[in-house]
Every structure is written in structure tokens, then in C-alpha cells.
JSON list of C-alpha atoms and ligand atoms in Angstrom, two decimals:
[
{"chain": "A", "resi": 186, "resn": "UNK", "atom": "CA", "xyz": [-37.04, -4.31, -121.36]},
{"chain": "A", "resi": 187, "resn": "UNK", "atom": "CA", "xyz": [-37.52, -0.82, -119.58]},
{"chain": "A", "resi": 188, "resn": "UNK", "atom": "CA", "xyz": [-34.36, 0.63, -118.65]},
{"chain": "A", "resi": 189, "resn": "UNK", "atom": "CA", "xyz": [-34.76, 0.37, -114.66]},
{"chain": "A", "resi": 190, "resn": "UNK", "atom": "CA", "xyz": [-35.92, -3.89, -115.61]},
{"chain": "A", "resi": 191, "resn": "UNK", "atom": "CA", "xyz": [-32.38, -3.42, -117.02]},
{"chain": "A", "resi": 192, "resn": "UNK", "atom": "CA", "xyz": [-30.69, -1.77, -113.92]},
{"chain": "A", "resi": 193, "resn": "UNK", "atom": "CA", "xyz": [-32.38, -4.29, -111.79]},
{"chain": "A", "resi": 194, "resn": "UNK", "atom": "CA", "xyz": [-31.53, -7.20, -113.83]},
{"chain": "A", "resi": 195, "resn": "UNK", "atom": "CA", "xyz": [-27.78, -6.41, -114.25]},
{"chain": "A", "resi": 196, "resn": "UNK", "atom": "CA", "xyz": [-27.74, -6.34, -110.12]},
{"chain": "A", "resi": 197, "resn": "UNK", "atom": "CA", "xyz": [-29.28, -9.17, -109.82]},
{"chain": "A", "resi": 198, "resn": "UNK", "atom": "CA", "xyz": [-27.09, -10.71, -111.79]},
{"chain": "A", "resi": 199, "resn": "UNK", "atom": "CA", "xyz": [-23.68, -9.72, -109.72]},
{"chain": "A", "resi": 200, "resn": "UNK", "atom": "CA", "xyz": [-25.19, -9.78, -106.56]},
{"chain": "A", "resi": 201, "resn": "UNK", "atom": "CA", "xyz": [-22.71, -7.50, -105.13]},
{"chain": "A", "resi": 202, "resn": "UNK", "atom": "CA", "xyz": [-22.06, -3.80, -105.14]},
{"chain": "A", "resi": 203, "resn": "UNK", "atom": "CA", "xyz": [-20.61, -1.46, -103.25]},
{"chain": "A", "resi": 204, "resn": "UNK", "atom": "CA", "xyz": [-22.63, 1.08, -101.88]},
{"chain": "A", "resi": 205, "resn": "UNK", "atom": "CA", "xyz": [-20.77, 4.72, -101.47]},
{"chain": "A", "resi": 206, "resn": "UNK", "atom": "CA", "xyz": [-22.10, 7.36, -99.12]},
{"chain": "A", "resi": 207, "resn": "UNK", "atom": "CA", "xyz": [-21.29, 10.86, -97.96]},
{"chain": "A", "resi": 208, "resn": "UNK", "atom": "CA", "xyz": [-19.82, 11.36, -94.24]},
{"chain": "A", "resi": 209, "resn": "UNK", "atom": "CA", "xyz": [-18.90, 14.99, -93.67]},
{"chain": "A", "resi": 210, "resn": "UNK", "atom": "CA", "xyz": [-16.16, 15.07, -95.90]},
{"chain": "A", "resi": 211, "resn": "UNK", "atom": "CA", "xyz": [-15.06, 11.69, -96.07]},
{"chain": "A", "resi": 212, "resn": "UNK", "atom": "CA", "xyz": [-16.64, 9.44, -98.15]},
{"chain": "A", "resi": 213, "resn": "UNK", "atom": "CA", "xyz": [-17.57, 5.55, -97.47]},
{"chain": "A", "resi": 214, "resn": "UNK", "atom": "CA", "xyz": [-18.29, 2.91, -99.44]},
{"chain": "A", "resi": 215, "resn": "UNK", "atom": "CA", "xyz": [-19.07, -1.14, -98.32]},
{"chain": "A", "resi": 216, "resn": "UNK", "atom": "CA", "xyz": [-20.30, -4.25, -100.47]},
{"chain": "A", "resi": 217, "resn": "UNK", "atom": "CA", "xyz": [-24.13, -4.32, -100.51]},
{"chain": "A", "resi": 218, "resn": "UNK", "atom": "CA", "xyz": [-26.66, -7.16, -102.27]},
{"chain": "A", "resi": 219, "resn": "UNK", "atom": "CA", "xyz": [-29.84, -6.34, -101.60]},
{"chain": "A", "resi": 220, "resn": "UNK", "atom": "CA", "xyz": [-32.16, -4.78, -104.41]},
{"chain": "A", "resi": 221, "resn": "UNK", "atom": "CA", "xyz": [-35.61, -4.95, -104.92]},
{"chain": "A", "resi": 222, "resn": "UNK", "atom": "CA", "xyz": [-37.79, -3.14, -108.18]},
{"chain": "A", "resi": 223, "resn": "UNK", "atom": "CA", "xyz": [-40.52, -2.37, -106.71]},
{"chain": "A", "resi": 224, "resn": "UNK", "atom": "CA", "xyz": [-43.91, -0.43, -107.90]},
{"chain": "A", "resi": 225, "resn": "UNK", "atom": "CA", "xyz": [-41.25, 1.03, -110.44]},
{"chain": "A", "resi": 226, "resn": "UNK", "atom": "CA", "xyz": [-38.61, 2.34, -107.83]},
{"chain": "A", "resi": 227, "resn": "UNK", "atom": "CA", "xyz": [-35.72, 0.25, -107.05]},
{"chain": "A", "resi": 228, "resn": "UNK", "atom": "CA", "xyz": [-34.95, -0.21, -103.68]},
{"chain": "A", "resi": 229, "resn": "UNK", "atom": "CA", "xyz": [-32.03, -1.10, -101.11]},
{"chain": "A", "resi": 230, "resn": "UNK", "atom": "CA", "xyz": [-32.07, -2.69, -97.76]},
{"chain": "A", "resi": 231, "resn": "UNK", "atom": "CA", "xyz": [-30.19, -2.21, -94.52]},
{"chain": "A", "resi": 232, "resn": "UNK", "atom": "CA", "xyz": [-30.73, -1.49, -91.04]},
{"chain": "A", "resi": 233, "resn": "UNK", "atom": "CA", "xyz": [-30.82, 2.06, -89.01]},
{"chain": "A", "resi": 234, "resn": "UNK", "atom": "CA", "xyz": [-28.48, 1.39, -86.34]},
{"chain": "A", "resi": 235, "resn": "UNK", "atom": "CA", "xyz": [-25.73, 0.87, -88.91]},
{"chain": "A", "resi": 236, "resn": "UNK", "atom": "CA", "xyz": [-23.46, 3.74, -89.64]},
{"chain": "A", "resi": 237, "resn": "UNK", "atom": "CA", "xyz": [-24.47, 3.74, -93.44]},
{"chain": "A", "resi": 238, "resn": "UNK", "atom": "CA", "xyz": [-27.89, 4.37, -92.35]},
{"chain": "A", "resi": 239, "resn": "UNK", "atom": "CA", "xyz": [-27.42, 7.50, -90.23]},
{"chain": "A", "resi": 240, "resn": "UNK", "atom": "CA", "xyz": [-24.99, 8.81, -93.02]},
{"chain": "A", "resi": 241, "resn": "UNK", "atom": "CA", "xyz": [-27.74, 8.82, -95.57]},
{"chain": "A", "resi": 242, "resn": "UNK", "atom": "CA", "xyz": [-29.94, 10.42, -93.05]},
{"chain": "A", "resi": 243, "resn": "UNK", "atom": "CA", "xyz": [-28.03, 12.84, -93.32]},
{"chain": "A", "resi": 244, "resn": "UNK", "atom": "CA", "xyz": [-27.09, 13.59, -96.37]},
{"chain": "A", "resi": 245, "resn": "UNK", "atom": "CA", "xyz": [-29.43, 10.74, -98.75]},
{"chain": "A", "resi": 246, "resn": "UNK", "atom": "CA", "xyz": [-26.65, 11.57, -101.55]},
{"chain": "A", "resi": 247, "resn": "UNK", "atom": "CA", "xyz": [-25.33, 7.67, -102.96]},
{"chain": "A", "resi": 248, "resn": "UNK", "atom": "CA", "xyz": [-23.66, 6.26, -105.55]},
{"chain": "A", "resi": 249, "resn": "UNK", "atom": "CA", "xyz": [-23.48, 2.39, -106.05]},
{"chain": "A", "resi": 250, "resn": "UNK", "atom": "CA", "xyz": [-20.90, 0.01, -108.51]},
{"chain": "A", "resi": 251, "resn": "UNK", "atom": "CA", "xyz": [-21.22, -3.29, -109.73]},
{"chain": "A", "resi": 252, "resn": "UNK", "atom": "CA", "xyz": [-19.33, -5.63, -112.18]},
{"chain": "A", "resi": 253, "resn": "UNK", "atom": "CA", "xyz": [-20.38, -7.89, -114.09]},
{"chain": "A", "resi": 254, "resn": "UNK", "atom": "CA", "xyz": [-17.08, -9.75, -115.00]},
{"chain": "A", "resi": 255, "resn": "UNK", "atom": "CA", "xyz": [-18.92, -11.95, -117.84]},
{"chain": "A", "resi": 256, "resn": "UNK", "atom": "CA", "xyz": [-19.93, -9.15, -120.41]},
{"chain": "A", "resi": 257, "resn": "UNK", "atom": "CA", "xyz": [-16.67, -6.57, -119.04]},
{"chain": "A", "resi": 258, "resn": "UNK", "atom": "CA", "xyz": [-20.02, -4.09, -118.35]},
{"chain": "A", "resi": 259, "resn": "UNK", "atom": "CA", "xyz": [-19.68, -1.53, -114.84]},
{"chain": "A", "resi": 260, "resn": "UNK", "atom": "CA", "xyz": [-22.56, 0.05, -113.34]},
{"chain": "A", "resi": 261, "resn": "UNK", "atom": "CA", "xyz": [-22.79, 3.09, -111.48]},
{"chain": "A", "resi": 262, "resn": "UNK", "atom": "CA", "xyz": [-25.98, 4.49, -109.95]},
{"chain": "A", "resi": 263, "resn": "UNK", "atom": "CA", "xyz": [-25.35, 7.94, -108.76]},
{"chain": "A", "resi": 264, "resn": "UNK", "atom": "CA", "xyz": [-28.76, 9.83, -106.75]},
{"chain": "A", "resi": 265, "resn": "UNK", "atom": "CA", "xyz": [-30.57, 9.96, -103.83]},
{"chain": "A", "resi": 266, "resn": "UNK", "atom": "CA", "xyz": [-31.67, 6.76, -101.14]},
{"chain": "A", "resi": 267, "resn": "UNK", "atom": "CA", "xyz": [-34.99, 7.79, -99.78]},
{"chain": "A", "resi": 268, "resn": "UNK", "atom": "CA", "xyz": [-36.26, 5.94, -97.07]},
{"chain": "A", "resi": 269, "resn": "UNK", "atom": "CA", "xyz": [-39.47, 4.41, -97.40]},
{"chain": "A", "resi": 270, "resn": "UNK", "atom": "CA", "xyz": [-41.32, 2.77, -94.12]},
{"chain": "A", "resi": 271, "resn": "UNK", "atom": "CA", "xyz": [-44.05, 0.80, -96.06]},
{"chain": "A", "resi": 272, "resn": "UNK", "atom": "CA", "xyz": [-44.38, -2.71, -94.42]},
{"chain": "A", "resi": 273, "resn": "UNK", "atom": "CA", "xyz": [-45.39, -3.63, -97.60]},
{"chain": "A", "resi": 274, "resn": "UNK", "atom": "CA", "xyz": [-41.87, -3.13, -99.31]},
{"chain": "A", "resi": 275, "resn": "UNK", "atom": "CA", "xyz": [-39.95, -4.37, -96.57]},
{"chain": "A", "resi": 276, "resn": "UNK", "atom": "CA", "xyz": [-42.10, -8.10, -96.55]},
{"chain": "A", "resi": 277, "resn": "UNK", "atom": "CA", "xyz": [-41.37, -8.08, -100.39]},
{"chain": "A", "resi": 278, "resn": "UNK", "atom": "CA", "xyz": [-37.49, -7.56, -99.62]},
{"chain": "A", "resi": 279, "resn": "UNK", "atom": "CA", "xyz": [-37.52, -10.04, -96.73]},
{"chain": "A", "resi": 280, "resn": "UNK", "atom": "CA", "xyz": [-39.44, -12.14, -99.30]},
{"chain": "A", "resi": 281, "resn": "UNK", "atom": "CA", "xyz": [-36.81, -11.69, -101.65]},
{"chain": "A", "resi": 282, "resn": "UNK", "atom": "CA", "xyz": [-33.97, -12.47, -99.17]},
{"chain": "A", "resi": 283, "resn": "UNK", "atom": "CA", "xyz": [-34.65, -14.69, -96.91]},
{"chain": "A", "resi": 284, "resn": "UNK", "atom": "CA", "xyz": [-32.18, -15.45, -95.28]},
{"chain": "A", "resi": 285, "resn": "UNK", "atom": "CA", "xyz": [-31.89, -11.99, -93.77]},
{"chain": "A", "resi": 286, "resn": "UNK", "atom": "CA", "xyz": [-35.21, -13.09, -91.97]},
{"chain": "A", "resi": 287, "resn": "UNK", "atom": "CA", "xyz": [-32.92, -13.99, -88.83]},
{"chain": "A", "resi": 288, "resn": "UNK", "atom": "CA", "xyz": [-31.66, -10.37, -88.57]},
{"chain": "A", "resi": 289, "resn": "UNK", "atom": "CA", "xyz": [-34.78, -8.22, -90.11]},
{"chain": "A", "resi": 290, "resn": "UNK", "atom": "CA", "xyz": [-38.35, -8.45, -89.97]},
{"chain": "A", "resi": 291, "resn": "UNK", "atom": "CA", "xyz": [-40.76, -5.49, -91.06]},
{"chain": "A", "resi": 292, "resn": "UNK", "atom": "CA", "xyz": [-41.80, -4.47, -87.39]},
{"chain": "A", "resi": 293, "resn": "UNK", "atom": "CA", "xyz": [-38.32, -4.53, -85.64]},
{"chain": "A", "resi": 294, "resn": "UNK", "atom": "CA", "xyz": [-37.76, -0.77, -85.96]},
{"chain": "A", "resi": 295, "resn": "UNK", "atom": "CA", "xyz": [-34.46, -1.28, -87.65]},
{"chain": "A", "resi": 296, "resn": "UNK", "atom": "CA", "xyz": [-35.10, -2.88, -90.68]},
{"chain": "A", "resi": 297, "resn": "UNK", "atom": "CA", "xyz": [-34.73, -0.01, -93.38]},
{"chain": "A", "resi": 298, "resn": "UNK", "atom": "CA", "xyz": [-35.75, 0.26, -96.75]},
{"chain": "A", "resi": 299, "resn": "UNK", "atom": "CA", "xyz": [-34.40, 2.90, -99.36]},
{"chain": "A", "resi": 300, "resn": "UNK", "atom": "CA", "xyz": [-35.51, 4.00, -102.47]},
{"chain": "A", "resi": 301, "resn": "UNK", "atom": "CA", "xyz": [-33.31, 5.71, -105.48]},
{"chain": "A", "resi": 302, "resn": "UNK", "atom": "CA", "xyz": [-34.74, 9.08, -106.51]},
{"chain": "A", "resi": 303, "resn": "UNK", "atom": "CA", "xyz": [-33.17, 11.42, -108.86]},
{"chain": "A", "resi": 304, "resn": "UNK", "atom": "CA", "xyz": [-30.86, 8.70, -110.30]},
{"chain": "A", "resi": 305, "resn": "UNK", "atom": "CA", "xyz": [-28.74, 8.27, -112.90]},
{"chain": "A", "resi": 306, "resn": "UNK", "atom": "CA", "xyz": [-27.77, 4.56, -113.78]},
{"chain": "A", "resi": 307, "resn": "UNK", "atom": "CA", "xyz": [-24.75, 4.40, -116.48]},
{"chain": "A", "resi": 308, "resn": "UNK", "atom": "CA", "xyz": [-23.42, 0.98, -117.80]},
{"chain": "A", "resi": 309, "resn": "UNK", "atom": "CA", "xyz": [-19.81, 1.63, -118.91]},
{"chain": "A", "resi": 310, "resn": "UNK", "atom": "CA", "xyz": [-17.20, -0.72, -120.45]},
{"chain": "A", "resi": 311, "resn": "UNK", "atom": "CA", "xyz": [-14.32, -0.36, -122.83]},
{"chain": "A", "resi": 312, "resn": "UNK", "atom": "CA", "xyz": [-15.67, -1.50, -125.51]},
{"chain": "A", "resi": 313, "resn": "UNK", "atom": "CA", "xyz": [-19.11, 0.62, -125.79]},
{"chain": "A", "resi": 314, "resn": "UNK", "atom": "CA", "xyz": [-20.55, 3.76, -125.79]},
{"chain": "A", "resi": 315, "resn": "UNK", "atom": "CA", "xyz": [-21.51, 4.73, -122.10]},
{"chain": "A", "resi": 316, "resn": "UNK", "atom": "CA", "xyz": [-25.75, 4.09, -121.89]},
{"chain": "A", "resi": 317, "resn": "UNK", "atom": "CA", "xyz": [-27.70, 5.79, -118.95]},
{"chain": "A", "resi": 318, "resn": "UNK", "atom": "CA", "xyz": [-31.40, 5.37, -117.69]},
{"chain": "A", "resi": 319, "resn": "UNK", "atom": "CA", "xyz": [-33.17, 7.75, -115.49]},
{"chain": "A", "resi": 320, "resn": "UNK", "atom": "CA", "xyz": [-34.24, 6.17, -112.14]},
{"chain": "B", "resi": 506, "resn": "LIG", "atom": "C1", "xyz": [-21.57, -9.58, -100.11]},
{"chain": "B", "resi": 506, "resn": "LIG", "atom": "C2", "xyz": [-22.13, -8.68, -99.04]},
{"chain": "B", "resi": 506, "resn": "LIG", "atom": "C3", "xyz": [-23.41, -8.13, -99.20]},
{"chain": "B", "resi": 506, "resn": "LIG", "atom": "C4", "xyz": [-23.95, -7.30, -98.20]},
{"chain": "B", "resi": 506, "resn": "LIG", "atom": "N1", "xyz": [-25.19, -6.75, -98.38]},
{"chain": "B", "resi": 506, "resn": "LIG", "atom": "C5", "xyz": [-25.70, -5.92, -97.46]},
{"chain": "B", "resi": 506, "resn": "LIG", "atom": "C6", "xyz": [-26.96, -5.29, -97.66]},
{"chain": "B", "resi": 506, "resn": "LIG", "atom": "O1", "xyz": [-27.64, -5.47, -98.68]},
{"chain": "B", "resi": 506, "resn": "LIG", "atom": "N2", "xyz": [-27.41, -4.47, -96.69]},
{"chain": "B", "resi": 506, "resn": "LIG", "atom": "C7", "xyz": [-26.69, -4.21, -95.55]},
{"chain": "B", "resi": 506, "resn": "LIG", "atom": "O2", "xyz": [-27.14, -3.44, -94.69]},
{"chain": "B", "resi": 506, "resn": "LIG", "atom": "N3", "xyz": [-25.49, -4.79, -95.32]},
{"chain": "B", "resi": 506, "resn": "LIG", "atom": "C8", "xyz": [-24.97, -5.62, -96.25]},
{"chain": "B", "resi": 506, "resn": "LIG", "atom": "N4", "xyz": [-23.75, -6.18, -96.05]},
{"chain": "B", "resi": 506, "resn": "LIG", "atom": "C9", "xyz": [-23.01, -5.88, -94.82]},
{"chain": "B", "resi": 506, "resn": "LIG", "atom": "C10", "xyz": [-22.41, -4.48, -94.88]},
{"chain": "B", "resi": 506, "resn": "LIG", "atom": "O3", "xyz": [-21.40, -4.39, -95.88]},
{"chain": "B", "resi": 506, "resn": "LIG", "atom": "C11", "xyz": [-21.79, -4.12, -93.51]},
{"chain": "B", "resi": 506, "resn": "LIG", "atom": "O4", "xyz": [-22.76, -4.20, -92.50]},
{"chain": "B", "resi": 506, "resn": "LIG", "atom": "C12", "xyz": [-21.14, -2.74, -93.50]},
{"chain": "B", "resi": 506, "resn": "LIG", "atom": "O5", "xyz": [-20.35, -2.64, -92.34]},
{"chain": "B", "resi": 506, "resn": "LIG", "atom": "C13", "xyz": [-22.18, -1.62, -93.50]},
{"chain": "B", "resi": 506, "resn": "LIG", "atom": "O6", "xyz": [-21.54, -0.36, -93.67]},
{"chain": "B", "resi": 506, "resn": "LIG", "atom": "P1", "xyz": [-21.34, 0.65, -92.44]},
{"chain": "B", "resi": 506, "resn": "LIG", "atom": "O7", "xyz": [-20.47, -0.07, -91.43]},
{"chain": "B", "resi": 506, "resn": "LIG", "atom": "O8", "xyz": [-20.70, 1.84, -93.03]},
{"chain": "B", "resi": 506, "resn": "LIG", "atom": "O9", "xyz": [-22.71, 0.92, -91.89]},
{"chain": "B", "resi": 506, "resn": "LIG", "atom": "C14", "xyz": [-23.20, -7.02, -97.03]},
{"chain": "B", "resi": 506, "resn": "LIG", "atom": "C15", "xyz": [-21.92, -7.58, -96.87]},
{"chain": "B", "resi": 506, "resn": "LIG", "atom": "C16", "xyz": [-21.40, -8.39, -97.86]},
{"chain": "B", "resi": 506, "resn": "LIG", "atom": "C17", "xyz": [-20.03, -9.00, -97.66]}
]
């Protein structure tokens, strides 16, 4: 399995992370689900009137966590959310989600789409050496 299968996988598998971004100098963070590998990037969803949007606007620096309480494995993804306004991307993640299709759909101007560039995905747990993948 190539190491972003693996990154994508593992999130698919807890369903939730939480999603930290950079606002002046106080930093945010909220539970997020969505994620999509895509044409080899793995992408986020949300929409641009929320205040998470507008903060990576700003300044596209993230870092995500998730657990996965099974294996005792954390994942952090630490780069940059790029937004990305192919339709294409955001029918796959509606596609993938459906039941966000009574909030989003590709043409509504707020349905968002972000892509990690410049990543670096570490799974960490106490019993293993730390392992990272490139995104
Ligand atoms: C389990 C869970 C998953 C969520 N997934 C998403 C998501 O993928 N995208 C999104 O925009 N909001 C998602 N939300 C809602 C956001 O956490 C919520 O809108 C939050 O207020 C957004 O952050 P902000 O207020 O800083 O913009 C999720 C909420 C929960 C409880």
C-alpha cells in the first residue's frame, strides 16, 4: 500500500479528526470527517462562510489528529490546505458523503474543497518507532 493509501485508510477508519488551524496568534482546532484521496492528493471538505475556511485563507498552514483507539496508533498531518475549485472533486466528495448533500452541492459557492500540500503525515504510538509519509 502507498503511504498516502495508508494515510487515507487510517482516516477512514476513525472517521474523526480534529482539524487545527492558525488565527493570528491563536490557534483553533474542531472535529472534522471528511477525506477524500483523490488523483493522488488527499483532500478535506468544508464550506467558505465558516470561520475555519477564512482562517486557512489566510494563512493555509494545518495540522490534523486522529486516533485510532483499536491499534493505540495517532496521526498527525502537519502542511498546507490548498483550495481546489474543481467540480469534479467536490461531486466525488459529495459522492463520498452523502449525506452532506442537504447542506453542499458543487455549484452553491460555498462548498469548499482543500487539498494537503507540503505534508508530513506521522503515525505515532507508544509502542513503535514514529513512521512518516510525504503528502
Ligand atoms: C464528527 C464531526 C465531523 C465533522 N466534520 C466536518 C467536516 O468534515 N467539514 C466541516 O466543515 N465541518 C465538519 N464538522 C462541523 C465542524 O466541526 C463545525 O462546523 C466547526 O464549528 C467548524 O469550525 P469553525 O467554527 O472554526 O469554522 C464536523 C463536526 C463533527 C461533530
Amino acid at each position: 500500500m502507498e503511504g498516502i493509501e495508508k494515510v487515507s485508510g487510517f482516516l477512514d477508519k476513525t472517521k474523526t479528526y480534529y482539524l487545527a488551524t492558525v488565527d493570528g496568534d491563536q490557534p483553533r482546532v474542531r472535529p472534522f470527517g471528511t477525506i477524500l484521496l483523490y488523483e493522488g492528493k488527499l483532500y478535506i471538505q468544508t464550506g467558505k462562510v465558516k470561520p475555519v475556511s477564512q482562517q486557512l485563507a489566510a494563512n493555509p498552514k494545518a495540522e490534523l489528529c486522529a486516533f485510532d483507539g483499536e491499534t493505540g496508533t495517532w496521526l498527525r498531518i502537519a502542511g498546507e490546505l490548498i483550495n481546489d475549485d474543481s467540480r469534479d472533486v467536490k461531486v466525488a466528495m459529495l459522492e463520498k458523503y452523502p449525506e452532506l448533500k442537504f447542506m453542499y452541492n458543487p455549484d452553491d459557492d460555498n462548498t469548499q474543497v482543500l487539498f494537503f500540500k507540503d505534508a508530513t503525515a506521522t503515525f505515532s504510538s507508544f509502542t513503535a518507532a514514529p513512521e512518516t509519509v510525504k503528502i
